PDB file of C-alpha atoms in Angstrom:
ATOM      1  CA  GLN A   7     116.781 113.191  92.436  1.00  0.00           C
ATOM      2  CA  LEU A   8     118.463 113.598  89.064  1.00  0.00           C
ATOM      3  CA  ASN A   9     116.585 113.594  85.762  1.00  0.00           C
ATOM      4  CA  ALA A  10     118.120 113.288  82.319  1.00  0.00           C
ATOM      5  CA  ASN A  11     116.479 113.281  78.921  1.00  0.00           C
ATOM      6  CA  ALA A  12     117.998 112.722  75.492  1.00  0.00           C
ATOM      7  CA  TYR A  13     116.163 112.871  72.184  1.00  0.00           C
ATOM      8  CA  ALA A  14     116.906 112.981  68.490  1.00  0.00           C
ATOM      9  CA  ASP A  15     114.799 113.521  65.375  1.00  0.00           C
ATOM     10  CA  VAL A  16     115.944 112.381  61.944  1.00  0.00           C
ATOM     11  CA  LEU A  17     113.940 113.685  58.996  1.00  0.00           C
ATOM     12  CA  PHE A  18     114.572 111.298  56.113  1.00  0.00           C
ATOM     13  CA  THR A  19     112.152 113.070  53.767  1.00  0.00           C
ATOM     14  CA  ASP A  20     109.504 115.751  54.061  1.00  0.00           C
ATOM     15  CA  PHE A  21     107.051 113.083  55.200  1.00  0.00           C
ATOM     16  CA  LEU A  22     109.133 110.439  57.058  1.00  0.00           C
ATOM     17  CA  LYS A  23     110.666 111.034  60.506  1.00  0.00           C
ATOM     18  CA  LEU A  24     112.515 108.887  63.046  1.00  0.00           C
ATOM     19  CA  SER A  25     112.322 109.986  66.699  1.00  0.00           C
ATOM     20  CA  VAL A  26     114.317 108.550  69.609  1.00  0.00           C
ATOM     21  CA  ASN A  27     113.628 109.608  73.203  1.00  0.00           C
ATOM     22  CA  SER A  28     115.285 108.266  76.370  1.00  0.00           C
ATOM     23  CA  THR A  29     114.639 109.348  79.943  1.00  0.00           C
ATOM     24  CA  VAL A  30     116.641 108.393  83.035  1.00  0.00           C
ATOM     25  CA  ILE A  31     115.550 109.184  86.595  1.00  0.00           C
ATOM     26  CA  TRP A  32     117.802 108.398  89.567  1.00  0.00           C
ATOM     27  CA  GLY A  33     116.662 109.058  93.122  1.00  0.00           C
ATOM     28  CA  ASN A  34     118.119 108.460  96.554  1.00  0.00           C
ATOM     29  CA  SER A  35     116.631 109.083  99.979  1.00  0.00           C
ATOM     30  CA  THR A  36     118.038 108.483 103.460  1.00  0.00           C
ATOM     31  CA  VAL A  37     116.198 108.630 106.770  1.00  0.00           C
ATOM     32  CA  SER A  38     117.700 108.589 110.254  1.00  0.00           C
ATOM     33  CA  SER A  39     115.477 108.264 113.338  1.00  0.00           C
ATOM     34  CA  PHE A  40     116.889 108.647 116.855  1.00  0.00           C
ATOM     35  CA  GLY A  41     115.232 107.937 120.210  1.00  0.00           C
ATOM     36  CA  ASN A  42     116.933 109.607 123.162  1.00  0.00           C
ATOM     37  CA  MET A  43     118.298 107.453 125.971  1.00  0.00           C
ATOM     38  CA  PHE A  44     117.528 110.011 128.721  1.00  0.00           C
ATOM     39  CA  TYR A  45     113.788 110.495 128.275  1.00  0.00           C
ATOM     40  CA  GLY A  46     110.807 109.331 126.227  1.00  0.00           C
ATOM     41  CA  SER A  47     109.804 105.890 125.015  1.00  0.00           C
ATOM     42  CA  SER A  48     113.376 104.890 124.056  1.00  0.00           C
ATOM     43  CA  ALA A  49     114.897 105.541 127.494  1.00  0.00           C
ATOM     44  CA  ALA A  50     114.142 102.002 128.728  1.00  0.00           C
ATOM     45  CA  SER A  51     116.323 100.490 125.984  1.00  0.00           C
ATOM     46  CA  GLY A  52     119.146 102.985 126.389  1.00  0.00           C
ATOM     47  CA  GLY A  53     118.195 104.913 123.282  1.00  0.00           C
ATOM     48  CA  GLU A  54     117.420 103.614 119.799  1.00  0.00           C
ATOM     49  CA  ILE A  55     118.400 104.456 116.239  1.00  0.00           C
ATOM     50  CA  SER A  56     117.193 103.300 112.817  1.00  0.00           C
ATOM     51  CA  LYS A  57     118.535 104.225 109.397  1.00  0.00           C
ATOM     52  CA  THR A  58     116.948 103.651 106.006  1.00  0.00           C
ATOM     53  CA  ALA A  59     118.359 104.134 102.508  1.00  0.00           C
ATOM     54  CA  ASN A  60     116.307 103.895  99.306  1.00  0.00           C
ATOM     55  CA  GLU A  61     117.760 104.095  95.821  1.00  0.00           C
ATOM     56  CA  GLY A  62     115.694 104.046  92.656  1.00  0.00           C
ATOM     57  CA  PHE A  63     116.690 103.980  89.003  1.00  0.00           C
ATOM     58  CA  ARG A  64     114.165 104.246  86.157  1.00  0.00           C
ATOM     59  CA  THR A  65     114.647 104.485  82.435  1.00  0.00           C
ATOM     60  CA  ASN A  66     112.168 104.770  79.583  1.00  0.00           C
ATOM     61  CA  ASN A  67     113.190 104.460  75.934  1.00  0.00           C
ATOM     62  CA  VAL A  68     110.876 105.145  72.992  1.00  0.00           C
ATOM     63  CA  GLN A  69     111.648 104.928  69.272  1.00  0.00           C
ATOM     64  CA  THR A  70     109.067 105.908  66.658  1.00  0.00           C
ATOM     65  CA  LEU A  71     108.970 106.053  62.864  1.00  0.00           C
ATOM     66  CA  THR A  72     106.291 108.443  61.593  1.00  0.00           C
ATOM     67  CA  TYR A  73     104.846 108.936  58.127  1.00  0.00           C
ATOM     68  CA  PHE A  74     102.831 112.140  57.701  1.00  0.00           C
ATOM     69  CA  ASP A  75     101.537 113.608  54.478  1.00  0.00           C
ATOM     70  CA  SER A  76      98.831 115.835  53.046  1.00  0.00           C
ATOM     71  CA  PHE A  77      97.482 115.710  49.521  1.00  0.00           C
ATOM     72  CA  GLY A  78      94.468 117.671  48.493  1.00  0.00           C
ATOM     73  CA  SER A  79      91.932 117.481  51.307  1.00  0.00           C
ATOM     74  CA  HIS A  80      93.487 114.300  52.727  1.00  0.00           C
ATOM     75  CA  ASN A  81      95.751 114.242  55.816  1.00  0.00           C
ATOM     76  CA  VAL A  82      97.481 111.041  56.944  1.00  0.00           C
ATOM     77  CA  ASN A  83      99.667 110.229  59.947  1.00  0.00           C
ATOM     78  CA  VAL A  84     100.973 106.700  60.609  1.00  0.00           C
ATOM     79  CA  MET A  85     103.365 105.849  63.451  1.00  0.00           C
ATOM     80  CA  LEU A  86     105.242 102.625  64.248  1.00  0.00           C
ATOM     81  CA  GLY A  87     107.055 102.430  67.569  1.00  0.00           C
ATOM     82  CA  HIS A  88     108.834 100.483  70.281  1.00  0.00           C
ATOM     83  CA  GLU A  89     108.982 101.249  74.021  1.00  0.00           C
ATOM     84  CA  TYR A  90     111.032  99.776  76.872  1.00  0.00           C
ATOM     85  CA  TYR A  91     110.662 100.677  80.569  1.00  0.00           C
ATOM     86  CA  ASN A  92     112.878  99.442  83.398  1.00  0.00           C
ATOM     87  CA  ALA A  93     112.744 100.269  87.115  1.00  0.00           C
ATOM     88  CA  LYS A  94     115.159  99.093  89.819  1.00  0.00           C
ATOM     89  CA  THR A  95     114.904  99.691  93.569  1.00  0.00           C
ATOM     90  CA  LYS A  96     117.413  99.005  96.341  1.00  0.00           C
ATOM     91  CA  TYR A  97     116.427  99.159 100.018  1.00  0.00           C
ATOM     92  CA  LEU A  98     118.601  99.000 103.148  1.00  0.00           C
ATOM     93  CA  TRP A  99     117.487  99.326 106.782  1.00  0.00           C
ATOM     94  CA  ALA A 100     119.171  98.821 110.147  1.00  0.00           C
ATOM     95  CA  HIS A 101     118.132  99.226 113.786  1.00  0.00           C
ATOM     96  CA  ALA A 102     120.210  99.372 116.969  1.00  0.00           C
ATOM     97  CA  LYS A 103     119.811 100.260 120.659  1.00  0.00           C
ATOM     98  CA  GLY A 104     121.931 101.148 123.686  1.00  0.00           C
ATOM     99  CA  MET A 105     123.273 104.464 122.395  1.00  0.00           C
ATOM    100  CA  PHE A 106     126.495 106.082 123.582  1.00  0.00           C
ATOM    101  CA  SER A 107     125.483 109.720 123.127  1.00  0.00           C
ATOM    102  CA  PRO A 108     122.827 111.827 121.359  1.00  0.00           C
ATOM    103  CA  GLU A 109     125.737 113.633 119.727  1.00  0.00           C
ATOM    104  CA  ILE A 110     126.645 110.487 117.741  1.00  0.00           C
ATOM    105  CA  PRO A 111     123.454 109.311 115.977  1.00  0.00           C
ATOM    106  CA  GLU A 112     125.098 106.407 114.171  1.00  0.00           C
ATOM    107  CA  ILE A 113     124.604 102.638 114.136  1.00  0.00           C
ATOM    108  CA  GLY A 114     128.253 102.178 115.115  1.00  0.00           C
ATOM    109  CA  ALA A 115     127.654 104.100 118.365  1.00  0.00           C
ATOM    110  CA  ALA A 116     125.098 101.546 119.613  1.00  0.00           C
ATOM    111  CA  ALA A 117     125.777  98.594 121.902  1.00  0.00           C
ATOM    112  CA  THR A 118     123.368  96.192 120.177  1.00  0.00           C
ATOM    113  CA  LYS A 119     122.737  95.977 116.443  1.00  0.00           C
ATOM    114  CA  ASP A 120     119.506  94.060 116.809  1.00  0.00           C
ATOM    115  CA  ASP A 121     117.836  94.104 113.391  1.00  0.00           C
ATOM    116  CA  SER A 122     118.467  94.896 109.732  1.00  0.00           C
ATOM    117  CA  ASP A 123     117.014  94.194 106.316  1.00  0.00           C
ATOM    118  CA  SER A 124     117.698  94.778 102.631  1.00  0.00           C
ATOM    119  CA  TYR A 125     116.186  93.856  99.289  1.00  0.00           C
ATOM    120  CA  SER A 126     116.160  94.826  95.638  1.00  0.00           C
ATOM    121  CA  THR A 127     113.355  94.779  93.046  1.00  0.00           C
ATOM    122  CA  GLU A 128     113.179  95.133  89.277  1.00  0.00           C
ATOM    123  CA  TYR A 129     110.274  95.741  86.902  1.00  0.00           C
ATOM    124  CA  ASN A 130     110.304  95.650  83.099  1.00  0.00           C
ATOM    125  CA  VAL A 131     107.699  96.485  80.464  1.00  0.00           C
ATOM    126  CA  GLU A 132     108.295  96.285  76.722  1.00  0.00           C
ATOM    127  CA  GLY A 133     105.896  96.984  73.901  1.00  0.00           C
ATOM    128  CA  TYR A 134     105.416  97.541  70.195  1.00  0.00           C
ATOM    129  CA  PHE A 135     102.714  99.840  68.875  1.00  0.00           C
ATOM    130  CA  LEU A 136     101.132 101.104  65.678  1.00  0.00           C
ATOM    131  CA  SER A 137      98.786 104.052  65.298  1.00  0.00           C
ATOM    132  CA  ALA A 138      97.164 105.741  62.312  1.00  0.00           C
ATOM    133  CA  GLN A 139      95.092 108.911  61.919  1.00  0.00           C
ATOM    134  CA  TYR A 140      93.282 110.148  58.824  1.00  0.00           C
ATOM    135  CA  ASP A 141      91.086 113.143  58.204  1.00  0.00           C
ATOM    136  CA  TYR A 142      89.370 114.536  55.142  1.00  0.00           C
ATOM    137  CA  ALA A 143      89.028 118.297  54.792  1.00  0.00           C
ATOM    138  CA  ASN A 144      89.498 118.700  58.564  1.00  0.00           C
ATOM    139  CA  LYS A 145      85.927 117.487  58.814  1.00  0.00           C
ATOM    140  CA  TYR A 146      85.905 113.682  58.960  1.00  0.00           C
ATOM    141  CA  TYR A 147      88.363 111.932  61.290  1.00  0.00           C
ATOM    142  CA  VAL A 148      89.298 108.262  61.731  1.00  0.00           C
ATOM    143  CA  SER A 149      91.954 106.836  64.032  1.00  0.00           C
ATOM    144  CA  THR A 150      93.128 103.381  65.066  1.00  0.00           C
ATOM    145  CA  SER A 151      95.893 101.914  67.212  1.00  0.00           C
ATOM    146  CA  PHE A 152      97.331  98.568  68.239  1.00  0.00           C
ATOM    147  CA  ARG A 153      99.769  97.687  71.033  1.00  0.00           C
ATOM    148  CA  ARG A 154     101.479  94.475  72.046  1.00  0.00           C
ATOM    149  CA  ASP A 155     102.982  94.716  75.546  1.00  0.00           C
ATOM    150  CA  ALA A 156     104.868  92.372  77.864  1.00  0.00           C
ATOM    151  CA  THR A 157     105.411  92.730  81.629  1.00  0.00           C
ATOM    152  CA  SER A 158     107.786  91.037  84.057  1.00  0.00           C
ATOM    153  CA  TYR A 159     104.922  90.670  86.572  1.00  0.00           C
ATOM    154  CA  PHE A 160     103.616  87.560  84.784  1.00  0.00           C
ATOM    155  CA  ALA A 161     105.082  84.191  83.860  1.00  0.00           C
ATOM    156  CA  PRO A 162     106.984  84.147  80.527  1.00  0.00           C
ATOM    157  CA  GLU A 163     104.206  82.287  78.714  1.00  0.00           C
ATOM    158  CA  ASN A 164     101.570  84.854  79.811  1.00  0.00           C
ATOM    159  CA  ARG A 165     103.497  88.131  79.642  1.00  0.00           C
ATOM    160  CA  TRP A 166     102.265  89.423  76.293  1.00  0.00           C
ATOM    161  CA  GLY A 167      98.928  91.145  75.787  1.00  0.00           C
ATOM    162  CA  ASN A 168      97.282  92.745  72.732  1.00  0.00           C
ATOM    163  CA  PHE A 169      95.344  96.014  73.006  1.00  0.00           C
ATOM    164  CA  TRP A 170      93.622  98.103  70.346  1.00  0.00           C
ATOM    165  CA  SER A 171      91.372 101.093  69.709  1.00  0.00           C
ATOM    166  CA  VAL A 172      89.242 102.543  66.897  1.00  0.00           C
ATOM    167  CA  GLY A 173      87.670 105.985  66.839  1.00  0.00           C
ATOM    168  CA  GLY A 174      86.076 108.566  64.608  1.00  0.00           C
ATOM    169  CA  ALA A 175      84.704 112.098  64.634  1.00  0.00           C
ATOM    170  CA  TRP A 176      82.525 114.280  62.394  1.00  0.00           C
ATOM    171  CA  ILE A 177      82.648 118.077  62.568  1.00  0.00           C
ATOM    172  CA  ILE A 178      79.008 118.703  61.714  1.00  0.00           C
ATOM    173  CA  SER A 179      79.348 122.472  62.016  1.00  0.00           C
ATOM    174  CA  LYS A 180      81.645 122.502  58.950  1.00  0.00           C
ATOM    175  CA  GLU A 181      79.002 121.020  56.655  1.00  0.00           C
ATOM    176  CA  ASN A 182      77.419 123.253  54.012  1.00  0.00           C
ATOM    177  CA  PHE A 183      73.953 122.822  55.486  1.00  0.00           C
ATOM    178  CA  MET A 184      75.213 124.442  58.732  1.00  0.00           C
ATOM    179  CA  GLN A 185      76.479 127.666  57.106  1.00  0.00           C
ATOM    180  CA  ASN A 186      73.293 129.594  57.930  1.00  0.00           C
ATOM    181  CA  THR A 187      73.547 128.807  61.649  1.00  0.00           C
ATOM    182  CA  ALA A 188      76.002 131.506  62.687  1.00  0.00           C
ATOM    183  CA  TRP A 189      75.233 130.931  66.369  1.00  0.00           C
ATOM    184  CA  VAL A 190      76.870 127.464  66.153  1.00  0.00           C
ATOM    185  CA  ASP A 191      80.646 127.683  66.641  1.00  0.00           C
ATOM    186  CA  LEU A 192      81.291 123.948  66.941  1.00  0.00           C
ATOM    187  CA  LEU A 193      79.207 120.810  66.741  1.00  0.00           C
ATOM    188  CA  LYS A 194      81.159 117.557  66.723  1.00  0.00           C
ATOM    189  CA  PHE A 195      79.984 113.962  66.893  1.00  0.00           C
ATOM    190  CA  LYS A 196      82.507 111.377  68.137  1.00  0.00           C
ATOM    191  CA  ALA A 197      82.626 107.645  68.842  1.00  0.00           C
ATOM    192  CA  SER A 198      85.367 105.298  70.008  1.00  0.00           C
ATOM    193  CA  VAL A 199      86.027 101.820  71.347  1.00  0.00           C
ATOM    194  CA  GLY A 200      89.317 100.569  72.719  1.00  0.00           C
ATOM    195  CA  GLN A 201      91.138  98.318  75.152  1.00  0.00           C
ATOM    196  CA  GLN A 202      93.788  98.901  77.819  1.00  0.00           C
ATOM    197  CA  GLY A 203      95.708  96.466  79.996  1.00  0.00           C
ATOM    198  CA  ASN A 204      96.531  96.478  83.716  1.00  0.00           C
ATOM    199  CA  ASP A 205      99.328  94.509  85.435  1.00  0.00           C
ATOM    200  CA  SER A 206      99.442  96.305  88.816  1.00  0.00           C
ATOM    201  CA  ILE A 207      99.883  93.416  91.237  1.00  0.00           C
ATOM    202  CA  GLY A 208     103.585  93.576  92.111  1.00  0.00           C
ATOM    203  CA  SER A 209     106.442  91.187  91.438  1.00  0.00           C
ATOM    204  CA  TYR A 210     106.686  87.412  91.627  1.00  0.00           C
ATOM    205  CA  ASN A 211     103.027  86.570  92.235  1.00  0.00           C
ATOM    206  CA  TYR A 212     103.233  83.929  89.503  1.00  0.00           C
ATOM    207  CA  VAL A 213     105.638  81.733  91.536  1.00  0.00           C
ATOM    208  CA  ASP A 214     105.523  80.233  95.024  1.00  0.00           C
ATOM    209  CA  LEU A 215     107.199  82.539  97.543  1.00  0.00           C
ATOM    210  CA  TYR A 216     109.275  81.546 100.560  1.00  0.00           C
ATOM    211  CA  LYS A 217     110.340  83.530 103.610  1.00  0.00           C
ATOM    212  CA  LEU A 218     113.873  83.257 104.921  1.00  0.00           C
ATOM    213  CA  SER A 219     114.510  83.225 108.663  1.00  0.00           C
ATOM    214  CA  LYS A 220     117.341  82.449 111.040  1.00  0.00           C
ATOM    215  CA  ALA A 221     117.736  78.777 111.925  1.00  0.00           C
ATOM    216  CA  THR A 222     121.030  78.877 113.845  1.00  0.00           C
ATOM    217  CA  ASP A 223     123.824  81.382 114.282  1.00  0.00           C
ATOM    218  CA  THR A 224     125.421  80.064 111.108  1.00  0.00           C
ATOM    219  CA  SER A 225     122.462  79.037 108.916  1.00  0.00           C
ATOM    220  CA  MET A 226     119.140  80.184 107.459  1.00  0.00           C
ATOM    221  CA  SER A 227     115.916  78.294 106.755  1.00  0.00           C
ATOM    222  CA  ALA A 228     113.140  78.801 104.185  1.00  0.00           C
ATOM    223  CA  ALA A 229     109.431  78.511 104.977  1.00  0.00           C
ATOM    224  CA  PHE A 230     106.545  78.567 102.510  1.00  0.00           C
ATOM    225  CA  ALA A 231     104.885  82.009 102.526  1.00  0.00           C
ATOM    226  CA  GLN A 232     102.541  82.462  99.538  1.00  0.00           C
ATOM    227  CA  LYS A 233     101.051  80.389  96.755  1.00  0.00           C
ATOM    228  CA  GLY A 234     101.936  81.510  93.241  1.00  0.00           C
ATOM    229  CA  ASN A 235      99.703  81.348  90.176  1.00  0.00           C
ATOM    230  CA  PRO A 236     101.573  80.956  86.854  1.00  0.00           C
ATOM    231  CA  GLY A 237      98.323  81.440  84.923  1.00  0.00           C
ATOM    232  CA  ILE A 238      97.716  85.093  85.814  1.00  0.00           C
ATOM    233  CA  THR A 239      97.818  87.510  82.912  1.00  0.00           C
ATOM    234  CA  TRP A 240      96.652  90.979  81.836  1.00  0.00           C
ATOM    235  CA  GLU A 241      93.467  92.524  83.176  1.00  0.00           C
ATOM    236  CA  THR A 242      91.679  94.072  80.188  1.00  0.00           C
ATOM    237  CA  THR A 243      89.368  97.084  80.129  1.00  0.00           C
ATOM    238  CA  THR A 244      87.207  97.848  77.086  1.00  0.00           C
ATOM    239  CA  ASN A 245      85.899 101.411  76.820  1.00  0.00           C
ATOM    240  CA  THR A 246      83.083 102.407  74.466  1.00  0.00           C
ATOM    241  CA  ASN A 247      82.115 106.065  74.155  1.00  0.00           C
ATOM    242  CA  VAL A 248      79.686 108.021  71.987  1.00  0.00           C
ATOM    243  CA  GLY A 249      79.298 111.753  72.412  1.00  0.00           C
ATOM    244  CA  LEU A 250      78.808 115.304  71.220  1.00  0.00           C
ATOM    245  CA  GLU A 251      80.953 118.402  71.706  1.00  0.00           C
ATOM    246  CA  PHE A 252      79.431 121.821  71.132  1.00  0.00           C
ATOM    247  CA  SER A 253      80.049 125.563  71.369  1.00  0.00           C
ATOM    248  CA  PHE A 254      77.357 128.194  70.741  1.00  0.00           C
ATOM    249  CA  PHE A 255      77.072 131.982  70.631  1.00  0.00           C
ATOM    250  CA  GLN A 256      80.783 132.725  70.147  1.00  0.00           C
ATOM    251  CA  GLY A 257      81.765 130.488  73.023  1.00  0.00           C
ATOM    252  CA  ARG A 258      79.268 131.802  75.548  1.00  0.00           C
ATOM    253  CA  LEU A 259      77.781 128.326  75.932  1.00  0.00           C
ATOM    254  CA  SER A 260      79.860 125.187  75.458  1.00  0.00           C
ATOM    255  CA  GLY A 261      80.098 121.643  76.746  1.00  0.00           C
ATOM    256  CA  GLY A 262      79.754 117.997  75.908  1.00  0.00           C
ATOM    257  CA  LEU A 263      77.477 115.003  76.190  1.00  0.00           C
ATOM    258  CA  ASP A 264      78.946 111.480  76.480  1.00  0.00           C
ATOM    259  CA  VAL A 265      77.408 108.047  76.789  1.00  0.00           C
ATOM    260  CA  TYR A 266      79.968 105.496  77.950  1.00  0.00           C
ATOM    261  CA  ASN A 267      80.298 101.820  78.736  1.00  0.00           C
ATOM    262  CA  LYS A 268      83.392 100.499  80.527  1.00  0.00           C
ATOM    263  CA  LYS A 269      83.838  96.762  81.030  1.00  0.00           C
ATOM    264  CA  THR A 270      86.825  95.172  82.767  1.00  0.00           C
ATOM    265  CA  THR A 271      87.438  91.451  82.246  1.00  0.00           C
ATOM    266  CA  ASP A 272      89.904  89.015  83.842  1.00  0.00           C
ATOM    267  CA  LEU A 273      90.123  91.156  86.979  1.00  0.00           C
ATOM    268  CA  LEU A 274      93.400  90.724  88.853  1.00  0.00           C
ATOM    269  CA  PHE A 275      92.016  89.931  92.280  1.00  0.00           C
ATOM    270  CA  TRP A 276      93.350  88.495  95.528  1.00  0.00           C
ATOM    271  CA  THR A 277      91.348  85.353  96.209  1.00  0.00           C
ATOM    272  CA  SER A 278      91.255  83.298  99.386  1.00  0.00           C
ATOM    273  CA  ILE A 279      92.239  79.630  99.345  1.00  0.00           C
ATOM    274  CA  PRO A 280      92.105  76.972 102.099  1.00  0.00           C
ATOM    275  CA  GLU A 281      94.834  77.648 104.665  1.00  0.00           C
ATOM    276  CA  SER A 282      95.628  73.948 104.599  1.00  0.00           C
ATOM    277  CA  SER A 283      97.511  74.735 101.390  1.00  0.00           C
ATOM    278  CA  GLY A 284      99.980  76.737 103.461  1.00  0.00           C
ATOM    279  CA  SER A 285      98.832  80.142 102.183  1.00  0.00           C
ATOM    280  CA  ARG A 286      95.822  82.363 102.756  1.00  0.00           C
ATOM    281  CA  GLY A 287      95.407  83.359  99.142  1.00  0.00           C
ATOM    282  CA  MET A 288      96.855  84.157  95.736  1.00  0.00           C
ATOM    283  CA  TYR A 289      96.226  86.421  92.745  1.00  0.00           C
ATOM    284  CA  ASP A 290      93.963  85.220  89.943  1.00  0.00           C
ATOM    285  CA  ASN A 291      92.023  86.584  86.961  1.00  0.00           C
ATOM    286  CA  ILE A 292      88.532  86.459  88.431  1.00  0.00           C
ATOM    287  CA  GLY A 293      85.291  88.054  87.318  1.00  0.00           C
ATOM    288  CA  ASP A 294      84.214  91.093  85.357  1.00  0.00           C
ATOM    289  CA  ILE A 295      82.973  94.534  86.289  1.00  0.00           C
ATOM    290  CA  ARG A 296      81.011  97.045  84.202  1.00  0.00           C
ATOM    291  CA  ASN A 297      80.386 100.764  84.601  1.00  0.00           C
ATOM    292  CA  TYR A 298      78.117 102.711  82.275  1.00  0.00           C
ATOM    293  CA  GLY A 299      76.376 106.036  82.281  1.00  0.00           C
ATOM    294  CA  VAL A 300      75.860 109.490  80.827  1.00  0.00           C
ATOM    295  CA  GLU A 301      78.023 112.554  81.412  1.00  0.00           C
ATOM    296  CA  LEU A 302      76.914 116.108  80.625  1.00  0.00           C
ATOM    297  CA  SER A 303      79.126 119.173  81.066  1.00  0.00           C
ATOM    298  CA  LEU A 304      78.063 122.785  80.469  1.00  0.00           C
ATOM    299  CA  ASN A 305      80.114 125.980  80.553  1.00  0.00           C
ATOM    300  CA  ALA A 306      78.472 129.376  80.341  1.00  0.00           C
ATOM    301  CA  SER A 307      80.071 132.809  80.143  1.00  0.00           C
TER     302      SER A 307
END
């Protein structure tokens, strides 16, 4: 595997910066499996060999423009950005039997090349995002973000999704009325609500799929394999969290208390359909699920 990373920062002013970051990852793996012709399970077929080659290429490119400034007790950070991710995979496999010698573990040293396969896949995600953070006197914090992302896993008319978040925090221990409580190192109240998207269903589930097979020695045939659903789109999860962070007695006791609610809508789910349609099922955005609860963590020294 080879990894490469290139980045550049351009500081236009003391408070305006352009950042460009690109990452490339190339990987290749080969596997050779040999079954001896003299003993074991492969002896009946005169020995067997299979070879597999996988090649992957991924690139991620991010460009951001950031405004950051401080004036008086005010601190501001605003970022506008663009991101593009691309992943390609190539796969090759071959199997043969009737080997000449264990000393030549190659497909070309087999009497019968009985099976082989190959395919390639590609996956793209592109998005635009905006985030902003503000704090006053390092005591009151507000943040917000917005993303608009597209994925190649969905049909062109359903590829884009909008996701957002809003949050805030209050460092109570920095207030004047807390100055006489020396045993309190940190007391922070926080709250947030935000959305994320999920597209993890694999390629081409928005179109009907066909399987190719041999018809004659000189031709191939196509048979219906899976029903596609052009209406599938992003699964969306909304997280709401309210909590406290604390540290007492010079760090001897610390921890946090969080109350959370997590609701996922438009679940990407494999649903069964009548087999008379020629397929056992397809992906669809079906149903919601909700998790909620309370989390308490304590650390003592």
